[in-house]
Each structure stands twice: as C-alpha cells, then as structure tokens.
Amino acid sequence: MQDMVVVRKEGLYCVPGDFYIDPWRPVARAVITHAHADHARVGHAHYLAAAPGADILRARLGADIALDTLAYGASLTHNGVRLSLHPAGHVLGSAQLRMEHQGQVWVASGDYKLEADGTCAPFEPVRCHTFITESTFGMPIYRWQPQAEIFEEINAWWRANAAQGRASVLFCYAFGKAQRILHGIDASIGPIVCHGAVEPLNRLYRQEGVALPETQTVSQGSPGSPGSKSEGGKRSPSSAYAGSLVIAPPSAAGSPWMRRFGDYSDAFASGWMRLRGTRRRRGVDRGFVLSDHADWPALQQAIAATQAERVIVTHGQVATMVRWLRQNGLDAGAFATEYGDEAIEEMPAATAEPAPHA
C-alpha cells in the first residue's frame, strides 16, 4: 500500500488528498498546523487551519489569504480523505491533522506540548496507524520543570529587580511564548511593557478569550512607575521603567530600542536554556527553561498514546528519536523537512508596529 504522506520538494504531501501539510514552497492547497513562520508561509493559493488560529494566520500572512477553517474535532472529506484537526497544545490555534483513507489513519502533529497552559486548547492524543512527530527536544537531557515553578522563578527575579529600581527585560518568542508568560506571571508586581512585535498578538489572544494582564508598548509612553528624577524634577526615561517587566523578542537584544530602559537585568525564556552554553552565547543575566515543545518524556508519552505502529520524525533530534523508537519495537523513520528554524520563529508578526532602530 502506498504511503498516505510523502515528502516532495514543496513539503509534506498527502497523495490521495492532493494537498500539502505546512509546505515550505508555494502550493495550491495547504493545511497549516499552526502560525509559526516555519510552518505557515506566504504564497499558497488556499489554506485550511483550525478556527482559533485564523486571525493570527491572517495577521502574519496577510488579511486577504484564501483561508478556510475547521473547529477542533469537526471533519471534512477531500478527494476521499477524511480530515479533522485536533488540539496540539503548542500555541493558540495549533492543531494535529488526522487523515483517514481506505481504513488507514495518519496523524501529522506539527509542533506540540503536553502541559496545558491556559493560552490554547490542551493536547489531545489521536489514535492512528502512522504518527508524524517533531523531536525538537528529543534527547534525555531535555526534561522540563512544572511551568508553575518556572513562573515563580520569573516572578522572584522580577521582584528582586524591582526592589533595586531596575527594569526586567525578558526575551522570548513574540508568538506563543510571550502570551504564555503573560498568562502565568504575577502581574501585581509592576507594570508590563511589550515590544511592538508582541502587543498585536496579545490583542489577538484576548479576542479568543485568553486572559492576559494589562500591557502597553513603548510608543504609548512610559508606565509612570516611581523612580528617581533627573535635574529639573522630570523623570528620566530609564527611571520611568524601573520595576517594569519588558517582554521582547530575541531580535531586540542589543538594539537601540533597549537603551531607554537604562539599568536593567535581562533574561531569556526557552527550552534551549537547559544548556548552559546557550545562555552564555545569549549573554543574558538569567535563563528560564520554558518551552512550548514536548520534552523527552512527553514525546514518548504522546507517541505511546497514539498507539501508532509506525512513527515518522520530521525535525529536531531526529536520529536520537528514530533510534529510540526502533529500540522499542516501532517501525520508525524520518522525513527531511524545513521545520524548526529558530531564527524564522523569532520573526515579528505582520501587524506589529515597526521596532525602533534608531
């Protein structure tokens, strides 16, 4: 029997359905698992995605894209293939694609995590014969603490900086990670300022009913927190941000935009902070190990929950994961894809106000 999904130069292709899954080159029909830029790209003639992510896709790819949506769990049949989208727990609107054809069921998971965070629908295991999985953090070293512990570490860092009259600048991905942090922290500690790449996405999350604290951008003026005053009784720009938490994408680090915060402490929130060398290369004061991807035990748990007999790994620690799966008696292989580019995921939203560069 021919495989339902194969790799073409454009991306992952569903043969009987005649459509692509998160293709990296322009195609006629694309099913998009989520709106991170390595999975959702411009140029496709027609898009299908989960309904909760529709506005974010339009914001990042253009308001005029030809986009159809499906509610989670709803289905449609295209060229004899029954399609449905199920929560992946990665970011708002993220989905796994279930494909059923002639008695065979394949699931393409996109990116996913198992720990529910309140900013998107939690991961839903989907039984299948063949499971297409990521493996971004598919090595035993990657094991996450409960997110509540990480949020308390962030709160303690922010409180300590505020007590010393400093701003706290936290670098993280603008889409997904920033909103997860905003949802999880103690907003009573002080004002929250978001970079222009983050704030438009905050608004889209709020429109979908996700509870986020009050935030503002630099262009809206300083938060007005108490601080020392310069000669003449006027508050200096840097002291105006004392005690604030500043949420910014990694691309803002070292840019002129940062100068306004004066004396600040900086940190980076990412699963890669699990590696000490990554924190040193980033040159930040603190690293918080917080990822929107499954860790090593969660990858194993998710794969087992599908009861799949065959597993195909798309990106990340591919060789390690394939070897582990085979050692555990599964038919495992890999697809060569163009997913998982950290630099692409850091790109700001299409609707973001331009970041000041001078």
mmCIF file of C-alpha atoms in Angstrom, residues 1 5 22 36 45 48 55 59 77 88 125 135 139 147 149 179-180 193 215 240 283 309 314 322-323 328 334 340:
data_model
loop_
_atom_site.group_PDB
_atom_site.id
_atom_site.type_symbol
_atom_site.label_atom_id
_atom_site.label_comp_id
_atom_site.label_asym_id
_atom_site.label_seq_id
_atom_site.Cartn_x
_atom_site.Cartn_y
_atom_site.Cartn_z
ATOM 1 C CA MET A 1 0.000 0.000 0.000
ATOM 2 C CA VAL A 5 2.009 11.142 3.101
ATOM 3 C CA ASP A 22 2.816 23.008 6.302
ATOM 4 C CA HIS A 36 4.806 29.901 13.439
ATOM 5 C CA ALA A 45 -3.327 29.554 -3.168
ATOM 6 C CA LEU A 48 -7.014 25.299 5.781
ATOM 7 C CA ASP A 55 -6.848 35.755 12.959
ATOM 8 C CA ALA A 59 -2.107 38.827 10.777
ATOM 9 C CA THR A 77 -13.777 14.916 3.138
ATOM 10 C CA ALA A 88 -1.722 20.228 19.689
ATOM 11 C CA PRO A 125 -3.974 12.287 21.786
ATOM 12 C CA SER A 135 11.538 15.873 18.006
ATOM 13 C CA MET A 139 17.101 13.834 23.909
ATOM 14 C CA GLN A 147 5.642 25.539 34.460
ATOM 15 C CA GLU A 149 7.823 26.596 39.185
ATOM 16 C CA GLN A 179 1.479 35.215 25.815
ATOM 17 C CA ARG A 180 2.099 32.086 27.874
ATOM 18 C CA VAL A 193 5.661 46.708 28.689
ATOM 19 C CA THR A 215 0.134 45.624 28.851
ATOM 20 C CA ALA A 240 10.366 55.627 34.282
ATOM 21 C CA GLY A 283 24.852 36.871 27.026
ATOM 22 C CA GLU A 309 2.647 1.112 14.797
ATOM 23 C CA THR A 314 10.285 15.403 10.950
ATOM 24 C CA VAL A 322 14.380 7.234 15.491
ATOM 25 C CA ARG A 323 16.967 5.063 17.204
ATOM 26 C CA ASN A 328 11.412 -0.058 21.471
ATOM 27 C CA ALA A 334 12.271 10.242 9.177
ATOM 28 C CA GLY A 340 12.383 24.013 13.273
#
